[in-house]
CSV table of C-alpha atoms and ligand atoms in Angstrom, one decimal:
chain,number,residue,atom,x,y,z
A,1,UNK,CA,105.5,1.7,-0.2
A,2,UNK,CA,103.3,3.1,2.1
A,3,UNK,CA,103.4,5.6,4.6
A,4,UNK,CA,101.9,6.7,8.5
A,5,UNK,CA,98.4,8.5,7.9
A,6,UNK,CA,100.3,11.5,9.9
A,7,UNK,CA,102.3,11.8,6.6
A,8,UNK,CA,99.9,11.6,4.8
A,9,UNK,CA,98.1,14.7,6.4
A,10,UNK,CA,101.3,16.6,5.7
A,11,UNK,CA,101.2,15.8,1.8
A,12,UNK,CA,97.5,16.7,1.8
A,13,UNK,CA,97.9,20.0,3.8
A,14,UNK,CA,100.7,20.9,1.0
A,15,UNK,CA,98.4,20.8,-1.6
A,16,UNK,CA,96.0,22.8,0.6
A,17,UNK,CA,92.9,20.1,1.3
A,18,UNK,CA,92.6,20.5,5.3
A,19,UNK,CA,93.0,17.7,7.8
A,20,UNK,CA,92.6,17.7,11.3
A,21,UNK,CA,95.2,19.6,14.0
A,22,UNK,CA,97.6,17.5,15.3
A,23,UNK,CA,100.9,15.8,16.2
A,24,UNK,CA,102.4,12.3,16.2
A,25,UNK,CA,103.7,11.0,19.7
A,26,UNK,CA,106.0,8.0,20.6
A,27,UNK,CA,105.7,8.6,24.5
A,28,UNK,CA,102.9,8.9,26.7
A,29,UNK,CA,104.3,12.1,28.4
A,30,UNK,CA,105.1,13.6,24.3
A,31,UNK,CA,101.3,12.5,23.6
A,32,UNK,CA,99.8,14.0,26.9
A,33,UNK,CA,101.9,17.8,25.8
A,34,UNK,CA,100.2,17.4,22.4
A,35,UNK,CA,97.1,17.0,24.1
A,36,UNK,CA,97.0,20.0,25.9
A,37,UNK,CA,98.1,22.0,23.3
A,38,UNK,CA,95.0,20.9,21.3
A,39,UNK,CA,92.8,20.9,24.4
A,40,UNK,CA,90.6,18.0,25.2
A,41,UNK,CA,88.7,16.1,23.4
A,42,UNK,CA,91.3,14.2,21.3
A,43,UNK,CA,91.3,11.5,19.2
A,44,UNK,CA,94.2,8.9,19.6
A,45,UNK,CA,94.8,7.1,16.4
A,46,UNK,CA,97.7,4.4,16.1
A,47,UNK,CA,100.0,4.4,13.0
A,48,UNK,CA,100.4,1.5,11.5
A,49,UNK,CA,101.0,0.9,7.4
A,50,UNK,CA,97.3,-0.4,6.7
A,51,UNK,CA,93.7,0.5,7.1
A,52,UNK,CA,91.1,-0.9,9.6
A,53,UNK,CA,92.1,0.5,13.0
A,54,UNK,CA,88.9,1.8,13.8
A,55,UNK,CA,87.7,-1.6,14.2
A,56,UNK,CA,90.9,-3.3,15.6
A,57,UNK,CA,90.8,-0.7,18.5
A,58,UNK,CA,93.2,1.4,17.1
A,59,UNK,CA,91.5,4.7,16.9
A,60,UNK,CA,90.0,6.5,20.5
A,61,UNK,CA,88.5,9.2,22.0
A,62,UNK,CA,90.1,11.1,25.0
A,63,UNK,CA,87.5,13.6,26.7
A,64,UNK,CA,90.3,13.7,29.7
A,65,UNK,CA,93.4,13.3,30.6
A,66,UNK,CA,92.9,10.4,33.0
A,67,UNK,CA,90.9,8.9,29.4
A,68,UNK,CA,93.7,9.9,27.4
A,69,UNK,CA,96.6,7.7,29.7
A,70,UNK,CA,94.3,4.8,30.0
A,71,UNK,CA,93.6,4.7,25.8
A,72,UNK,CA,97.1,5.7,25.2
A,73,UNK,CA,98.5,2.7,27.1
A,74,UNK,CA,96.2,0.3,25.7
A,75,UNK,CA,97.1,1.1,22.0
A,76,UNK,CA,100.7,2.0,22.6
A,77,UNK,CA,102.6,-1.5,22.0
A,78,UNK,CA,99.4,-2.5,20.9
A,79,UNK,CA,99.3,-5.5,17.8
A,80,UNK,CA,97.9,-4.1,14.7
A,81,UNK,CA,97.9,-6.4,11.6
A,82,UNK,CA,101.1,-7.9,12.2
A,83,UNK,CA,103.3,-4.7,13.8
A,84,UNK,CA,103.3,-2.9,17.0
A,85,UNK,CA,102.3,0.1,17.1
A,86,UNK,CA,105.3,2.4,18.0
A,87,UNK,CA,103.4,6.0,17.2
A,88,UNK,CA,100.5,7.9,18.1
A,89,UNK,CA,98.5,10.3,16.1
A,90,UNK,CA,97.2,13.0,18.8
A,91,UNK,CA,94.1,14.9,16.9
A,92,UNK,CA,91.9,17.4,17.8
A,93,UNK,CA,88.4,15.5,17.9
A,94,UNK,CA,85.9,17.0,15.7
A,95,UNK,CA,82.2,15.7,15.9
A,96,UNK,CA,81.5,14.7,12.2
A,97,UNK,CA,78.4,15.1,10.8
A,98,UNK,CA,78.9,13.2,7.1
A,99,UNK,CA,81.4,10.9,6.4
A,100,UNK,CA,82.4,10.4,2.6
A,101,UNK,CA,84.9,7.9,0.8
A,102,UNK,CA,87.3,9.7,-1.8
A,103,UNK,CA,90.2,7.9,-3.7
A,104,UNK,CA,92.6,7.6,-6.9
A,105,UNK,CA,93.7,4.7,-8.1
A,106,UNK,CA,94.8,2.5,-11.1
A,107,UNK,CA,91.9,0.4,-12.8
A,108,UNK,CA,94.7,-2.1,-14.5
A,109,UNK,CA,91.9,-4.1,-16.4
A,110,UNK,CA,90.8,-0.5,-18.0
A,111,UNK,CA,94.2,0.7,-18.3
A,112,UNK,CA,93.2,3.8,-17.0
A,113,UNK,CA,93.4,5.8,-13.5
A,114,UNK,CA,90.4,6.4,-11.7
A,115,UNK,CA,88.6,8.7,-9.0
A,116,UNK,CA,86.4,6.8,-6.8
A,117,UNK,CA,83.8,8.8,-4.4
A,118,UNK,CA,80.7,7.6,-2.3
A,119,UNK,CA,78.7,9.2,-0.1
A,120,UNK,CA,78.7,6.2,2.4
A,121,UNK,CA,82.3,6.9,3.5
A,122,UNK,CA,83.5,5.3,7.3
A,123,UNK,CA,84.2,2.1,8.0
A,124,UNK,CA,82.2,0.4,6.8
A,125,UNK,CA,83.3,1.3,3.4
A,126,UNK,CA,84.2,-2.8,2.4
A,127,UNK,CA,80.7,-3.5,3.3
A,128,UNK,CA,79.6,-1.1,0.9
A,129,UNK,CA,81.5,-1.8,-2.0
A,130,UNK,CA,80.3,-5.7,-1.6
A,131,UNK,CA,76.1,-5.4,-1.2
A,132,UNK,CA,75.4,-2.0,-2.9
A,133,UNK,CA,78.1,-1.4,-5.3
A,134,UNK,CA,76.1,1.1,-6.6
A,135,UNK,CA,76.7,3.5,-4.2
A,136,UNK,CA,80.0,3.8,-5.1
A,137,UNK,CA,81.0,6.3,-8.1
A,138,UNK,CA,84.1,6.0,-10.6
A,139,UNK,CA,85.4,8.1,-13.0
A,140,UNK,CA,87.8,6.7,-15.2
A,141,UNK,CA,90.9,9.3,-16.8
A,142,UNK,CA,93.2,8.6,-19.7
A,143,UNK,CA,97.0,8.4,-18.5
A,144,UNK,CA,99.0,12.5,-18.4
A,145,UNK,CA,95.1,14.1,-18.9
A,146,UNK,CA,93.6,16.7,-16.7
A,147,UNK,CA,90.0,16.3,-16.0
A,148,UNK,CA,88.2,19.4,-16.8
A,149,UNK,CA,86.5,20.9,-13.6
A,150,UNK,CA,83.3,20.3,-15.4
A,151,UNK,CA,83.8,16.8,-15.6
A,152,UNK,CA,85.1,16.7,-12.1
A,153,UNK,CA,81.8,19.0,-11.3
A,154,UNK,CA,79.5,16.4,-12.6
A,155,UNK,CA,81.4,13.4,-11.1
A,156,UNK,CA,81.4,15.0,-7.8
A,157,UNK,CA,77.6,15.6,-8.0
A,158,UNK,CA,77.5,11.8,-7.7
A,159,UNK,CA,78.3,11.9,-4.0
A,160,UNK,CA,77.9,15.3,-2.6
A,161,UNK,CA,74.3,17.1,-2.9
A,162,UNK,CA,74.1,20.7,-1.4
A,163,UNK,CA,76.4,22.9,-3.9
A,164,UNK,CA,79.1,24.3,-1.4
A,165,UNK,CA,79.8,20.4,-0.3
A,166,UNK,CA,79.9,19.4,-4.5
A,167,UNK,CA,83.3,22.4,-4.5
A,168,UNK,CA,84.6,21.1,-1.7
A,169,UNK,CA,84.7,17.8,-3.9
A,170,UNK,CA,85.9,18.9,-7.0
A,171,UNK,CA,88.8,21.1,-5.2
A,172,UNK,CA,89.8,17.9,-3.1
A,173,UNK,CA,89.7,15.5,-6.1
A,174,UNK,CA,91.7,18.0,-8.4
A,175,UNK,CA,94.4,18.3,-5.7
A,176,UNK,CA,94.7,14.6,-5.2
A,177,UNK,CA,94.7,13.9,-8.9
A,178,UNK,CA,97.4,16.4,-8.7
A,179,UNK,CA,99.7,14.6,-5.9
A,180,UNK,CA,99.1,11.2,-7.2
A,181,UNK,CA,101.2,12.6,-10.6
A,182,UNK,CA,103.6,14.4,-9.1
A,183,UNK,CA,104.4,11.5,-6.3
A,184,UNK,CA,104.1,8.9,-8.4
A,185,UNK,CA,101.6,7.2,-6.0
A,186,UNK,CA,99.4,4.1,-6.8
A,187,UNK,CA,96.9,4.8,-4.2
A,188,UNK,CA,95.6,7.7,-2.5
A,189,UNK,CA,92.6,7.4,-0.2
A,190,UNK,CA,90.8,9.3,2.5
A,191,UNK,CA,87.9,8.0,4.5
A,192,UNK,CA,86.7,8.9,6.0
A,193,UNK,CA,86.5,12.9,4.3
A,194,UNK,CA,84.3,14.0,6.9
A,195,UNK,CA,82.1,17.0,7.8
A,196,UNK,CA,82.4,19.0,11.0
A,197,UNK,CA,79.9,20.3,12.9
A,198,UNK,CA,81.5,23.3,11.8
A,199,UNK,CA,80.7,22.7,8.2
A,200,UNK,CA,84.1,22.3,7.1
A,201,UNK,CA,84.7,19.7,5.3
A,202,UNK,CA,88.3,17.6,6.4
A,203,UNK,CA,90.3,15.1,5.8
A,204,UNK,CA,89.9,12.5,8.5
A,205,UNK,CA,92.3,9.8,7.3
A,206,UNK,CA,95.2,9.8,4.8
A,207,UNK,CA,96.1,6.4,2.8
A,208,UNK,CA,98.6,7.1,0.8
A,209,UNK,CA,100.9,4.3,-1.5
A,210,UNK,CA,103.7,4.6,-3.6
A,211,UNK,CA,104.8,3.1,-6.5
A,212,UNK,CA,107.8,1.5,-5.4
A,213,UNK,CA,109.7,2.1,-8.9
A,214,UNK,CA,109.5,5.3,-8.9
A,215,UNK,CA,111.2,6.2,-5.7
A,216,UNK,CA,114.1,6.9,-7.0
A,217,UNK,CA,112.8,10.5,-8.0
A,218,UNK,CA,111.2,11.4,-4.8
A,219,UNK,CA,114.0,11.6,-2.0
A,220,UNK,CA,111.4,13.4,0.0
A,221,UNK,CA,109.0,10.3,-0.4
A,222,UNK,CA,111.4,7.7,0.0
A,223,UNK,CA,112.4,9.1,3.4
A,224,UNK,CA,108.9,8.8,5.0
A,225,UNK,CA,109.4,5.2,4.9
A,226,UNK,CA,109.0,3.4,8.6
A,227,UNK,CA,110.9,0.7,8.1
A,228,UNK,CA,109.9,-0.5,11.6
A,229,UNK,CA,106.5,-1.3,10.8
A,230,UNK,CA,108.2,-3.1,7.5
A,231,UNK,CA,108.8,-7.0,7.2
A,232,UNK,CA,112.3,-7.8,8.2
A,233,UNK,CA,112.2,-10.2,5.4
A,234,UNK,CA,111.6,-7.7,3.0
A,235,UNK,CA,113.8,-5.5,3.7
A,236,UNK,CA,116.6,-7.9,4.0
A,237,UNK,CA,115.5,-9.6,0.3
A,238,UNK,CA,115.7,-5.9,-1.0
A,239,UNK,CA,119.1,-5.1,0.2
A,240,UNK,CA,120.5,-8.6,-1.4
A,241,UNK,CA,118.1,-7.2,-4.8
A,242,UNK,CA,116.2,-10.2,-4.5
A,243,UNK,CA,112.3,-9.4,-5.6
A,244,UNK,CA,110.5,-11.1,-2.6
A,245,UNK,CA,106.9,-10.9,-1.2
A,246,UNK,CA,106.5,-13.3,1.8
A,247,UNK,CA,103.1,-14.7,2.1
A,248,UNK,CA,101.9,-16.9,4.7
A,249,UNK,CA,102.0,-20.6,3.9
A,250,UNK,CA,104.9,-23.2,4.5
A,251,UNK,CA,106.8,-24.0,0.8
A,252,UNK,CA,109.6,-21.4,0.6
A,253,UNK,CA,109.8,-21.0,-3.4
A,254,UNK,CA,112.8,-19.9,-5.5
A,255,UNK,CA,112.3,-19.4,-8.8
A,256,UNK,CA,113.5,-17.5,-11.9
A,257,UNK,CA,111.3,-15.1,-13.9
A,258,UNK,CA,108.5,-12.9,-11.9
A,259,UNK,CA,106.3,-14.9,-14.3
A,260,UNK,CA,107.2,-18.3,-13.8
A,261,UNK,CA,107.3,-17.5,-9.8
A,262,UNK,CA,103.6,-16.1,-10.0
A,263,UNK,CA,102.8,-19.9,-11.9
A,264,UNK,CA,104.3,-21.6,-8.9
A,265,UNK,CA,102.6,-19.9,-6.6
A,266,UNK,CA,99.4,-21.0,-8.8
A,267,UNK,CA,100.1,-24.5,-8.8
A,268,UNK,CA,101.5,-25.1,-4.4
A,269,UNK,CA,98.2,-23.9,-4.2
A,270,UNK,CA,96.4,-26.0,-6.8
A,271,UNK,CA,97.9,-29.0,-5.4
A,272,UNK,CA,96.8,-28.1,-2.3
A,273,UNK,CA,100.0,-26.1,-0.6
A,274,UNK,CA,100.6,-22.9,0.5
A,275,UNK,CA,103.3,-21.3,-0.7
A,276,UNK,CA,105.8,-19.4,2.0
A,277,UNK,CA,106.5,-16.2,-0.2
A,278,UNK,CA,106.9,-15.5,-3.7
A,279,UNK,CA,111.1,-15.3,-4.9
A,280,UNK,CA,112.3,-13.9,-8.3
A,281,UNK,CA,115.8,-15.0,-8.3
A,282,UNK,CA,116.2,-13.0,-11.9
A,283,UNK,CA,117.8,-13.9,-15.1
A,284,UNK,CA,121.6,-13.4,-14.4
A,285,UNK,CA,123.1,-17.0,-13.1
A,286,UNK,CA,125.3,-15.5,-10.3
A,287,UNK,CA,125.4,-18.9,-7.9
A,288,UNK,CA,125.5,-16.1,-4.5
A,289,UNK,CA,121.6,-15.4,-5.7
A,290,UNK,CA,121.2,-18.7,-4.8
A,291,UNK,CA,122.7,-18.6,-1.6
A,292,UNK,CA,121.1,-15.5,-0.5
A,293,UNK,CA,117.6,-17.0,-1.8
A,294,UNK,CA,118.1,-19.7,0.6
A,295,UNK,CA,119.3,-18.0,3.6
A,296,UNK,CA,116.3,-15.6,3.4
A,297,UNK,CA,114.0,-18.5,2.8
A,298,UNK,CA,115.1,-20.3,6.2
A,299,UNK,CA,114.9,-16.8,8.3
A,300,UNK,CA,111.1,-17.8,7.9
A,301,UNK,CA,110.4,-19.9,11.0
A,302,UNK,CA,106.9,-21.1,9.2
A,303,UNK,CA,108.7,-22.8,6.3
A,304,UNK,CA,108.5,-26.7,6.3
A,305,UNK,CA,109.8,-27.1,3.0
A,306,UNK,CA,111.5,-25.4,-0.1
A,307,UNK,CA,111.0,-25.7,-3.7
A,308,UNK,CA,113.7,-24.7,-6.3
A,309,UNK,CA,111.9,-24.3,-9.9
A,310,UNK,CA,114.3,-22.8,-12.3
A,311,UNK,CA,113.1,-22.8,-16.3
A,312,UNK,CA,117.0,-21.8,-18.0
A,313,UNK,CA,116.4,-19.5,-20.5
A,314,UNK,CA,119.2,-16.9,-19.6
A,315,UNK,CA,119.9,-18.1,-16.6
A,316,UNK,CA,121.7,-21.2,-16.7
A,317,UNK,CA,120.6,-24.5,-14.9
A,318,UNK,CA,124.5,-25.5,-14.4
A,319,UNK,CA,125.2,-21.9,-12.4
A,320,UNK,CA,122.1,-22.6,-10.6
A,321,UNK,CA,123.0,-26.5,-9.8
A,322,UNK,CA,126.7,-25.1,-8.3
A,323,UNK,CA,124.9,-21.9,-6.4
A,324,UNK,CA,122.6,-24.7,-4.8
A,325,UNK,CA,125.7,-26.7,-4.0
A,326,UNK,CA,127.4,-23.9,-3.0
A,327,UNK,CA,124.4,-22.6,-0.9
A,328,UNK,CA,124.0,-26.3,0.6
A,329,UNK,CA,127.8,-26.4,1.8
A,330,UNK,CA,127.4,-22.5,3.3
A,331,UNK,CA,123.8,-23.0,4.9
A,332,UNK,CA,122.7,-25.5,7.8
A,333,UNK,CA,119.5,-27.1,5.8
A,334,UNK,CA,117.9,-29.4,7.8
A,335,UNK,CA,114.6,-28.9,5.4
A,336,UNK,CA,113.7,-31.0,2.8
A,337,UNK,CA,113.7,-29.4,-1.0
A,338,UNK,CA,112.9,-30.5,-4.2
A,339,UNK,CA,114.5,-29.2,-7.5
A,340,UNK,CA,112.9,-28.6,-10.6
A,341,UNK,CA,115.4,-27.8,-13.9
A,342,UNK,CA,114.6,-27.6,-17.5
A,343,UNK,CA,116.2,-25.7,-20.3
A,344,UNK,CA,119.5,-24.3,-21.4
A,345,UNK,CA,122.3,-26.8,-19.8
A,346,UNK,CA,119.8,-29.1,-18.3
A,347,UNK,CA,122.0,-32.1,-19.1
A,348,UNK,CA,125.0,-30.6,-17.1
A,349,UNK,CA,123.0,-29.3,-14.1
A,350,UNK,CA,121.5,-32.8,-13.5
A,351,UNK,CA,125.1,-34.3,-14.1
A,352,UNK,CA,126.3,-32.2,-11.5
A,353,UNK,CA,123.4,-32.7,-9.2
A,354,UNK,CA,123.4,-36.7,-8.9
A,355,UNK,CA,127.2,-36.5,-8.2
A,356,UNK,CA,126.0,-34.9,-4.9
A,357,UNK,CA,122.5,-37.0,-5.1
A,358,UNK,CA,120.3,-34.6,-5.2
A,359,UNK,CA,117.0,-35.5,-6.8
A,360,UNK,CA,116.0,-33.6,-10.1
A,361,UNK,CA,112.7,-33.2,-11.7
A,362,UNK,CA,111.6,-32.0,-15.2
A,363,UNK,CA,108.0,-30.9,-15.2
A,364,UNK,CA,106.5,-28.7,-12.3
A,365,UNK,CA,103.4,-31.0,-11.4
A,366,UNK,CA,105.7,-33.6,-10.0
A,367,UNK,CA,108.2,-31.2,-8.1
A,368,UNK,CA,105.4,-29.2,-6.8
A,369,UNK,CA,103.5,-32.8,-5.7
A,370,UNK,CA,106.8,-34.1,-3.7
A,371,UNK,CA,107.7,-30.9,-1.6
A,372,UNK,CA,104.3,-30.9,-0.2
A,373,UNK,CA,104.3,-34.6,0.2
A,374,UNK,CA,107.6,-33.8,1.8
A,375,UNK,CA,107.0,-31.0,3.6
A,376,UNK,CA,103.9,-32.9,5.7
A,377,UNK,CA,106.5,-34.9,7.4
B,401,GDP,P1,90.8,3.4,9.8
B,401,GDP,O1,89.8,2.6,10.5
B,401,GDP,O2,92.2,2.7,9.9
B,401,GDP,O3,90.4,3.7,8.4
B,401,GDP,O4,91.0,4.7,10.6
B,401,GDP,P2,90.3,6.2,10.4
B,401,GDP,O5,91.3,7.2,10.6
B,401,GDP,O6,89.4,6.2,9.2
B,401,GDP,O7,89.4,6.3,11.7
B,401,GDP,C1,88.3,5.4,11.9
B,401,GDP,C2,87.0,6.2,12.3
B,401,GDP,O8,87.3,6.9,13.5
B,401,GDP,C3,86.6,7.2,11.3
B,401,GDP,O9,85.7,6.6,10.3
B,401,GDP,C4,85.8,8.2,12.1
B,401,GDP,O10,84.5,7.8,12.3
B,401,GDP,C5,86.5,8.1,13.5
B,401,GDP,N1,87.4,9.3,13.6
B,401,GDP,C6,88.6,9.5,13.0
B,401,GDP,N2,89.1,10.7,13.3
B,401,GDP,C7,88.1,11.3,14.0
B,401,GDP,C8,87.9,12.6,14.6
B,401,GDP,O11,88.8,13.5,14.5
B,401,GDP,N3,86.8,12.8,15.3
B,401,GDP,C9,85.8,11.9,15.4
B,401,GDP,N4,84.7,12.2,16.1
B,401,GDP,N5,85.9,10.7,14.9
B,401,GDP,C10,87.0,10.4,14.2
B,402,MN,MN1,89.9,5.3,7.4
């Protein structure tokens, strides 16, 4: 899950790392208060659940009040990535003098968390990372251990150079070690962490994602979530306790097992699909799964075409043959779909399939070939 960067602020402030002044506004008249409070300039930044707003248009400078209607109207409503932007962060504008990239993260191919820190923070941070990976520092930590502050001393030396600026970094990168344990998050980032002209040294941006798991123990967390700037889908496939991910291709996918659903994804696109989402129906064989895993499927306008790939291990392919009967009786399906069923009562599901004559396949290759034959016409 992630949250609004003005949230993010908050959780920073708590632990005491300092962020710029300011207040989140739906309405123009709301935003032009908070702006008067603050006193011109302000910076107008819209909140929306990902990063690159600075270069979508997203983020502006308001010297005026006549500047601060114009940009607030533009970005208010505005299309960001997918969702319109419904809130405004009102800041006081700070001329920044340095801007540096600071985050903590899991490495999953170390096994390990990490702190990552370069001195060529902004936005052009991807760039970075791509031509002179050099110029950006990790520090690797063992899972539940506490870098010493000599450790985070010398790491911090990496990216900052005049001493005062290297405490600023080791006090920021113990704090957000800190949250990132106690929140359970997977990512914290902030980039830019900028210096003022006043030589402070603030938190310009606040990235913050949570590991969905663990919600359950942080009430406080879970209620941050905008579930306006969420896909519908999503949230829908979550309530039914479906585990969905909708991606953006055309071959709706239903499948058992988180692994074999990752597999199909693999192969629509190896034989040259695109799959719609990615679907874990789960192990248990209750035939409403399927129904629900088909109605969400065809909310998805995109979707030409759905695939049904079920290895019965658990899960039976009979229950999953009635729960597509079932499903087909309940649901309008005008879209062609191809079924794929192999393992524990494969002989019954395909007897009980052909009564209705519906086509059945055995291996994955040929099912995956036929829906996006299928799915071109
Ligand atoms: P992102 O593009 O989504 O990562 O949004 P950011 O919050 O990082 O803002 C993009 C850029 O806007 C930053 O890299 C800064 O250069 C600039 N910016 C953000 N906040 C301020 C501010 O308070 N004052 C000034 N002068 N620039 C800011
Ligand atoms: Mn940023």
């Amino acid at each position: 899950m992630n949250i609004h960067e003005y949230l993010g602020a908050e959780l920073l402030r708590s632990k005491g790392i300092p962020t710029g002044s300011g207040k989140v506004a739906q309405s123009l008249d709301e935003g032009l208060k908070i702006a008067h409070e603050l006193s011109y300039p302000v910076v107008l930044k819209a909140q929306v659940l990902s990063g690159g707003r600075g270069k979508a248009g997203g983020v502006k400078i308001a010297k005026t009040e006549d500047e601060f209607r114009a940009h607030f109207q533009h970005i208010h409503g505005m299309k960001l990535k997918d969702c319109i932007v419904q809130k405004i962060f009102v800041v006081k504008a700070m001329k920044i003098l340095k801007e540096v990239y600071l985050a903590m993260t899991f490495d999953y191919s170390k096994n390990a968390l990490v702190l990552i820190g370069s001195a060529a923070g902004g936005m052009d941070i991807e760039k970075v990372a791509a031509v002179s990976p050099e110029k950006i520092h990790k520090l690797y930590l063992k899972a539940n251990t506490v870098p010493s502050e000599k450790k985070l001393r010398e790491f911090s030396q990496k990216i900052f150079q005049d001493p005062e600026d290297v405490e600023a970094g080791v006090f920021t990168f113990s704090r957000i070690h800190q949250l990132f344990l106690e929140k359970d998050c997977s990512l914290i980032e902030i980039n830019p962490f900028a210096l003022t002209d006043k030589g402070e040294w603030i938190a310009a941006d606040a990235k913050f994602t949570f590991d969905d798991n663990a919600l359950f123990r942080h009430e406080s967390v879970s209620a941050m979530r905008d579930l306006a700037m969420e896909d519908q889908d999503e949230i829908k496939a979550r309530e039914m306790n479906l585990s969905f991910v909708k991606l953006d291709g055309d071959i709706g996918c239903v499948v058992n097992g988180a692994g074999l659903a990752m597999a199909t994804l693999d192969i629509v696109k190896l034989m040259g699909g695109n799959p719609a989402n990615f679907l874990d129906v789960g192990g248990s064989s209750n035939p409403q799964k399927m129904v629900n895993a088909l109605q969400l499927i065809l909310r998805n306008p995109k979707v030409k075409g759905i695939l049904i790939n079920i290895f019965g291990g658990i899960t039976r392919c009979d229950d999953i043959a009635n729960g597509l009967i079932q499903a087909l009786s309940e649901l309008d399906m005008k879209l062609p779909y191809v079924v794929r069923l192999t393992g524990t009562n494969e002989k019954e599901a395909r007897e009980i399939l052909a009564q209705q004559k519906i086509p059945c396949f055995s291996t994955m290759r040929e099912a995956v070939t036929k829906i996006i034959e299928r799915s071109k016409n």
